[in-house]
Coordinates of C-alpha atoms in Angstrom, one line a residue:
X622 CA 0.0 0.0 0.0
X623 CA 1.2 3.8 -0.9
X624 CA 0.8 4.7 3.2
X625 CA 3.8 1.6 3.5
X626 CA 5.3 2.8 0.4
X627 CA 9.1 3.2 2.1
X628 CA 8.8 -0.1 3.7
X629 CA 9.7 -3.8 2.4
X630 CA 7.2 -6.6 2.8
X631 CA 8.6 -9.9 4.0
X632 CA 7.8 -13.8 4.9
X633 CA 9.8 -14.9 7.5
X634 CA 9.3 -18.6 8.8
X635 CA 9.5 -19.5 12.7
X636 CA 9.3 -22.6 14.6
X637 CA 5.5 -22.3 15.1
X638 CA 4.1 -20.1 11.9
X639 CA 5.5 -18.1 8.9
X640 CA 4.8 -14.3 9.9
X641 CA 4.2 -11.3 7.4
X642 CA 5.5 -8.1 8.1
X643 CA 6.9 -4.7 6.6
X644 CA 10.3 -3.1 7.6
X645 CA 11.2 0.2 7.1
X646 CA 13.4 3.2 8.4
X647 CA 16.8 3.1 10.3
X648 CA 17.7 3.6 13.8
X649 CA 17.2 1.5 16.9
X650 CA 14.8 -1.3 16.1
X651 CA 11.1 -1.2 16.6
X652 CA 8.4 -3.9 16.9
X653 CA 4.9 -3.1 16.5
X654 CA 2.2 -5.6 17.2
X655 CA -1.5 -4.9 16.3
X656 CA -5.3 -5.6 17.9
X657 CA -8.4 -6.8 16.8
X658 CA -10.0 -6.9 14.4
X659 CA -7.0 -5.2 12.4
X660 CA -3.5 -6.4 11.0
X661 CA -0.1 -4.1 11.3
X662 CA -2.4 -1.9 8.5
X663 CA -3.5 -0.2 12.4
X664 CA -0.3 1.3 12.4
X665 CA -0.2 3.2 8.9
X666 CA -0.2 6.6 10.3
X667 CA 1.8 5.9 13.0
X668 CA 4.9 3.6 11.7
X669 CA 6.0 6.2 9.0
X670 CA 6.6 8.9 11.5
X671 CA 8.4 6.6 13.9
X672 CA 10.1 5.4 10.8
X673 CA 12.2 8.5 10.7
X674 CA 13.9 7.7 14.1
X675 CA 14.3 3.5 14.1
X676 CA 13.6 0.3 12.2
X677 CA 10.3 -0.3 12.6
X678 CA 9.1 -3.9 12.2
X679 CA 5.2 -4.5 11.6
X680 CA 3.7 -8.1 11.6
X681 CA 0.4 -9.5 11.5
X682 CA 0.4 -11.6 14.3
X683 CA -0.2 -15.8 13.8
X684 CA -3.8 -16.1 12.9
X685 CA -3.9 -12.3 12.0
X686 CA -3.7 -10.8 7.9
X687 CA -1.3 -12.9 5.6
X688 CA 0.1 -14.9 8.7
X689 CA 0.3 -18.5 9.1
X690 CA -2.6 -19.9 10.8
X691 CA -0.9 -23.3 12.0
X692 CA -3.3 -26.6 13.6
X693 CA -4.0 -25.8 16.8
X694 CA -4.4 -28.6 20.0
X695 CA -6.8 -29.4 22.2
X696 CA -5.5 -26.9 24.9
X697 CA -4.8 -24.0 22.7
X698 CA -1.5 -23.6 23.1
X699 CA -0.4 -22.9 19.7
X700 CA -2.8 -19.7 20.0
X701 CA -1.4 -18.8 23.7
X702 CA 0.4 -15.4 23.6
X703 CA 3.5 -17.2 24.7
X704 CA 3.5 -19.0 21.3
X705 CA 2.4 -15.8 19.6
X706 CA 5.3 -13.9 21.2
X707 CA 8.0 -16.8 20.2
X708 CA 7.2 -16.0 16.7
X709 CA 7.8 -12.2 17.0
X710 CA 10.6 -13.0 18.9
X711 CA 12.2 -15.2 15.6
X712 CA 11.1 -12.6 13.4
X713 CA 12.9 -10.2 15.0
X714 CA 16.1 -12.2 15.3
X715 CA 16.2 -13.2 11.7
X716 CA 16.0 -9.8 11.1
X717 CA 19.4 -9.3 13.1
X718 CA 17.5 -7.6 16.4
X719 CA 18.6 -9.6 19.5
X720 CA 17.4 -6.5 21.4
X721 CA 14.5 -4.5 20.4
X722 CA 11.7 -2.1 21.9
X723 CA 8.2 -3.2 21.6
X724 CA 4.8 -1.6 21.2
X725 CA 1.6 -3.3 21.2
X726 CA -1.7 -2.9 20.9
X727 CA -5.1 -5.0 22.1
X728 CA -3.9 -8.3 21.2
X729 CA -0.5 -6.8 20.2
X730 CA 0.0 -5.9 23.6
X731 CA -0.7 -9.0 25.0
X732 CA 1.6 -10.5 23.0
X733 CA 4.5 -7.6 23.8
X734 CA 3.8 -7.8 27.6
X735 CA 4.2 -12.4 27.7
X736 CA 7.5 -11.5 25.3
X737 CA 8.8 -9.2 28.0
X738 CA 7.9 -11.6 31.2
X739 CA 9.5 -14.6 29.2
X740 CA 12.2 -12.8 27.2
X741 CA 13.5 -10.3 29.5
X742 CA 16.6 -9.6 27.7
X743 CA 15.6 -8.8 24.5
X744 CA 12.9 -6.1 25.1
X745 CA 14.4 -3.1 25.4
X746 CA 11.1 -0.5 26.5
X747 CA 7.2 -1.6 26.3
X748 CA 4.1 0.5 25.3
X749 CA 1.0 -1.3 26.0
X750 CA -2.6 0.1 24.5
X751 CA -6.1 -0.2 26.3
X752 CA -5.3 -3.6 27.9
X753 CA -4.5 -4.5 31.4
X754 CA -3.3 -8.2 32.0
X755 CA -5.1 -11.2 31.2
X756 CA -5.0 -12.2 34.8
X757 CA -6.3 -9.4 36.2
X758 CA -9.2 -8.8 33.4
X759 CA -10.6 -12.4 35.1
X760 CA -9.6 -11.8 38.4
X761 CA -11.7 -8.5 38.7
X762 CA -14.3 -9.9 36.1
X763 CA -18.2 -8.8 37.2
X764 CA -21.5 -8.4 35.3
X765 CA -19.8 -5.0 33.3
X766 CA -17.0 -6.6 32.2
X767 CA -19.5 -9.6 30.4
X768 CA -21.1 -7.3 28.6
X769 CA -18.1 -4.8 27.6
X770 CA -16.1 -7.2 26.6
X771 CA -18.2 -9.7 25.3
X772 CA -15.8 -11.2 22.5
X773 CA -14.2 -12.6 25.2
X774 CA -17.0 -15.0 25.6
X775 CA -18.1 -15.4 22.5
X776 CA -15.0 -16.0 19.8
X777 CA -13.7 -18.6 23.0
X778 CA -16.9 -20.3 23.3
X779 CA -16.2 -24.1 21.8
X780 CA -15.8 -24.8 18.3
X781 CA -17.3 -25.0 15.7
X782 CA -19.9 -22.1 17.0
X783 CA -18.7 -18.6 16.7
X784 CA -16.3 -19.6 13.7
X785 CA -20.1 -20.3 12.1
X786 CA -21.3 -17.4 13.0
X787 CA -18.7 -15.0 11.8
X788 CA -18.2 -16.7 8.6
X789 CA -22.0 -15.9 7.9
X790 CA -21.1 -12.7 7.9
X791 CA -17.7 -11.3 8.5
X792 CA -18.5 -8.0 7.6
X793 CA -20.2 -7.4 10.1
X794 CA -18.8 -8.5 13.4
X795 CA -15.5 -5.9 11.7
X796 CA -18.0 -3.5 11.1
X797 CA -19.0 -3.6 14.5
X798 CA -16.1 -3.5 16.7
X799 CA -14.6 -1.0 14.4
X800 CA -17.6 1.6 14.7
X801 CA -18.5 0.8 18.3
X802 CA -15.1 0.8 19.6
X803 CA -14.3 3.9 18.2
X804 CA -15.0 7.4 18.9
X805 CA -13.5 9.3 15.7
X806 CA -16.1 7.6 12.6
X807 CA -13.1 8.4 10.2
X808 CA -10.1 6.8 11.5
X809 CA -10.2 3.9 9.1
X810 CA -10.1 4.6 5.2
X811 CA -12.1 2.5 3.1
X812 CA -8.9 0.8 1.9
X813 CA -8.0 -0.2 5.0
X814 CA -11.2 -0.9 6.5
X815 CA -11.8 -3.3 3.2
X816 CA -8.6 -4.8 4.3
X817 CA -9.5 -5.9 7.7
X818 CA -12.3 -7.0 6.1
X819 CA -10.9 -9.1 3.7
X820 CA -8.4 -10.7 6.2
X821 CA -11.3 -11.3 8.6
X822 CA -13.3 -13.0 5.7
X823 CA -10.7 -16.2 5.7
X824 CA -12.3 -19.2 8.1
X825 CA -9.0 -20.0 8.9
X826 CA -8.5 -16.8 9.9
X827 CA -11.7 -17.2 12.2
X828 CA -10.7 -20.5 13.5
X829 CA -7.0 -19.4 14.4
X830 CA -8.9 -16.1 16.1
X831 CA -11.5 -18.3 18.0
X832 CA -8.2 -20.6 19.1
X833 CA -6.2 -17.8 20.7
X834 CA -9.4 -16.4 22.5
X835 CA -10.1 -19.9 23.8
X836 CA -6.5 -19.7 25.1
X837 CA -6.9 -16.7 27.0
X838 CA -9.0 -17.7 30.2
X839 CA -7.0 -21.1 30.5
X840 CA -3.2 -20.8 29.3
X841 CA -2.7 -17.1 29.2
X842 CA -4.6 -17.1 32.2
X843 CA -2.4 -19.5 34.2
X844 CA 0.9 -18.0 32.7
X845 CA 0.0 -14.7 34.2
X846 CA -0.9 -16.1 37.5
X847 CA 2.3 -18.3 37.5
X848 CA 4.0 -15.0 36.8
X849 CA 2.2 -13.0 39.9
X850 CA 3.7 -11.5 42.7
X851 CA 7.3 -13.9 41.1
X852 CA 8.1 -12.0 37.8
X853 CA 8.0 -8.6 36.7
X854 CA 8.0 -6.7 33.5
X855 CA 12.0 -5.2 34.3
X856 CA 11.9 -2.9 31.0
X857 CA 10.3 0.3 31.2
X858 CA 6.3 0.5 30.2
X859 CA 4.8 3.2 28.8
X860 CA 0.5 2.4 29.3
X861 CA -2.4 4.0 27.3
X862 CA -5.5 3.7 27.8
X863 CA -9.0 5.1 25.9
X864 CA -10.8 7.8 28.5
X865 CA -13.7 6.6 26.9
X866 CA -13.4 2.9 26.7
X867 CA -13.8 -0.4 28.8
X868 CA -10.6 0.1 30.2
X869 CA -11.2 3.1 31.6
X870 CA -14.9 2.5 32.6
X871 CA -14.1 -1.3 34.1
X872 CA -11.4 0.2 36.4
X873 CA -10.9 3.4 38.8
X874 CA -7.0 3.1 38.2
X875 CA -6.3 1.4 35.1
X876 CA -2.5 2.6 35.8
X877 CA -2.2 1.2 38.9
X878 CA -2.5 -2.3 37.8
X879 CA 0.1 -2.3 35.1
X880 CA 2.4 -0.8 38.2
X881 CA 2.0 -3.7 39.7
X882 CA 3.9 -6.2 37.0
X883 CA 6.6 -3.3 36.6
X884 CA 8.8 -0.8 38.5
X885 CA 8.7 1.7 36.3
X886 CA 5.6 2.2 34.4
X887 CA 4.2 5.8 33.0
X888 CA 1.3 6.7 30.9
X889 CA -2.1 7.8 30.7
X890 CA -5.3 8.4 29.3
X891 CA -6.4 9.6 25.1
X892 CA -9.2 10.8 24.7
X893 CA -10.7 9.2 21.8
X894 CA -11.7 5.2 21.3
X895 CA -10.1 1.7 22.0
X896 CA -8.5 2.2 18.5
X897 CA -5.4 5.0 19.5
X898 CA -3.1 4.3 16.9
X899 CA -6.1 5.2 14.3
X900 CA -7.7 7.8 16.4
X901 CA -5.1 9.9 17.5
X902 CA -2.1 9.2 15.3
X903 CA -0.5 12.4 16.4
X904 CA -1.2 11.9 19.8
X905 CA 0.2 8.3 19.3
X906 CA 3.4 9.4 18.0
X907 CA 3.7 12.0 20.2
X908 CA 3.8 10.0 23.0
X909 CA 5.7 6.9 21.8
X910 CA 8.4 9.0 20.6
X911 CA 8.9 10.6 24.0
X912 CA 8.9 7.2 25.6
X913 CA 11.1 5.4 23.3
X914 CA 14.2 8.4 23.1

């Protein structure tokens, strides 16, 4: 795509999945991981800008865009984010990054925060986006969080159910997180909208989706517990969060959480939807630039 149009596509093959990216700039190097229902398209306004200070490295995670979408098991473990995070890991090595900085959004940043609990030494700084930890999302789960986040429930409930019911109709389950989620009703162009689309509109896309949300409230779950109170994030975090999104309304101190898995942990609020990167692309730089220096 023209908004990419400095950056080189690749395939790179892992242990687990082959992973398709886009590399571009010079500098220090730079991983960005996207959300739902998106691929690293999300970052299109953002990555150029950043690209002018490092090498910035955006996938589409496994299961996500032109990804590998490997066989999963019976306990979802090839769709757990510590899987998920192995790849990114191997991209970024292949690449000739054995030390890197990581920023993540939704299910990007559940990916970047399980990639620096397990691989300490090779993340150099951390910006998370409208998450808080897996654990603690269940732990403090109540009748609010059900209905604000209920993909949660639904893309984990057991096969072959929601994969039926999304490859009815892709369209519109995008549709609908996009415009729900968001507050400004232009942040994603018609190309790139189309594109999620498109991606979303793969049932082995579904499937591979459905898998790694069915891994959440048992292995990602249990990897963050196994982590509590033992292990912290020992990189610097930088936390976002939308002022007008389930993060914000599901917790009085949204911060205070993350400060609990890491010393040193900044951040703050944006006051647009759950999609920053798209929303606030200024805002998004801004801030990632001043954390990452």
């Amino acid at each position: 795509m023209a908004m990419f149009d400095r950056f080189e596509e690749f395939d790179i093959s892992t242990a687990g999945a082959s992973i398709h990216g886009r590399r571009g700039g010079s500098g220090p190097p730079l991983l960005l991981l996207h959300g739902i229902p998106e691929t690293h398209l999300m970052w299109h306004r953002v990555a150029p800008r950043l690209a002018e200070r490092y090498t910035v490295v955006a996938t589409d995670l496994r299961g996500y865009g032109d990804s590998g979408k490997p066989p999963s098991t019976a306990d979802h473990e090839p769709y757990s984010m510590r899987a998920i995070g192995r790849d990114q890991l191997e991209v970024m090595q292949q690449l000739g990054y054995d030390r890197f900085s990581v920023v993540g959004h939704d299910r990007g940043a559940r990916c970047g925060y399980r990639l620096a609990l397990d691989h300490p030494d090779a993340v150099l700084r951390l910006a998370v986006m409208d998450v808080v930890p897996v654990g603690d999302a269940y732990n403090r789960a109540d009748g609010n969080f059900s209905l604000l986040y209920w993909q949660w429930s639904f893309l984990a409930a057991p096969e072959p159910v929601p994969e039926q019911f999304i490859n009815a109709a892709p369209a519109n389950l995008v549709d609908f997180m996009l415009n729900s989620w968001s507050e400004v009703k232009d942040a994603f162009p018609a190309e790139v909208r189309g594109e999620y689309v498109k991606k979303f509109s793969s049932p082995d896309t579904v499937h591979a989706i459905c898998e790694e949300f069915r891994a959440s409230p048992t292995l990602d779950y249990q990897h963050d517990e196994a982590d509590r109170g033992k292990r912290k994030i020992s990189c610097p975090v930088l936390f976002l969060w939308s002022r007008r999104g389930a993060v914000a309304k599901l917790y009085d101190d949204p911060l205070a959480i993350w400060q609990e898995w890491a010393d040193d942990v900044r951040g703050g609020p944006v006051p647009v939807g759950h999609f920053i990167p798209e929303e606030a692309p200024e805002e998004t730089t801004r801030q990632l630039l001043s954390f990452l220096q």
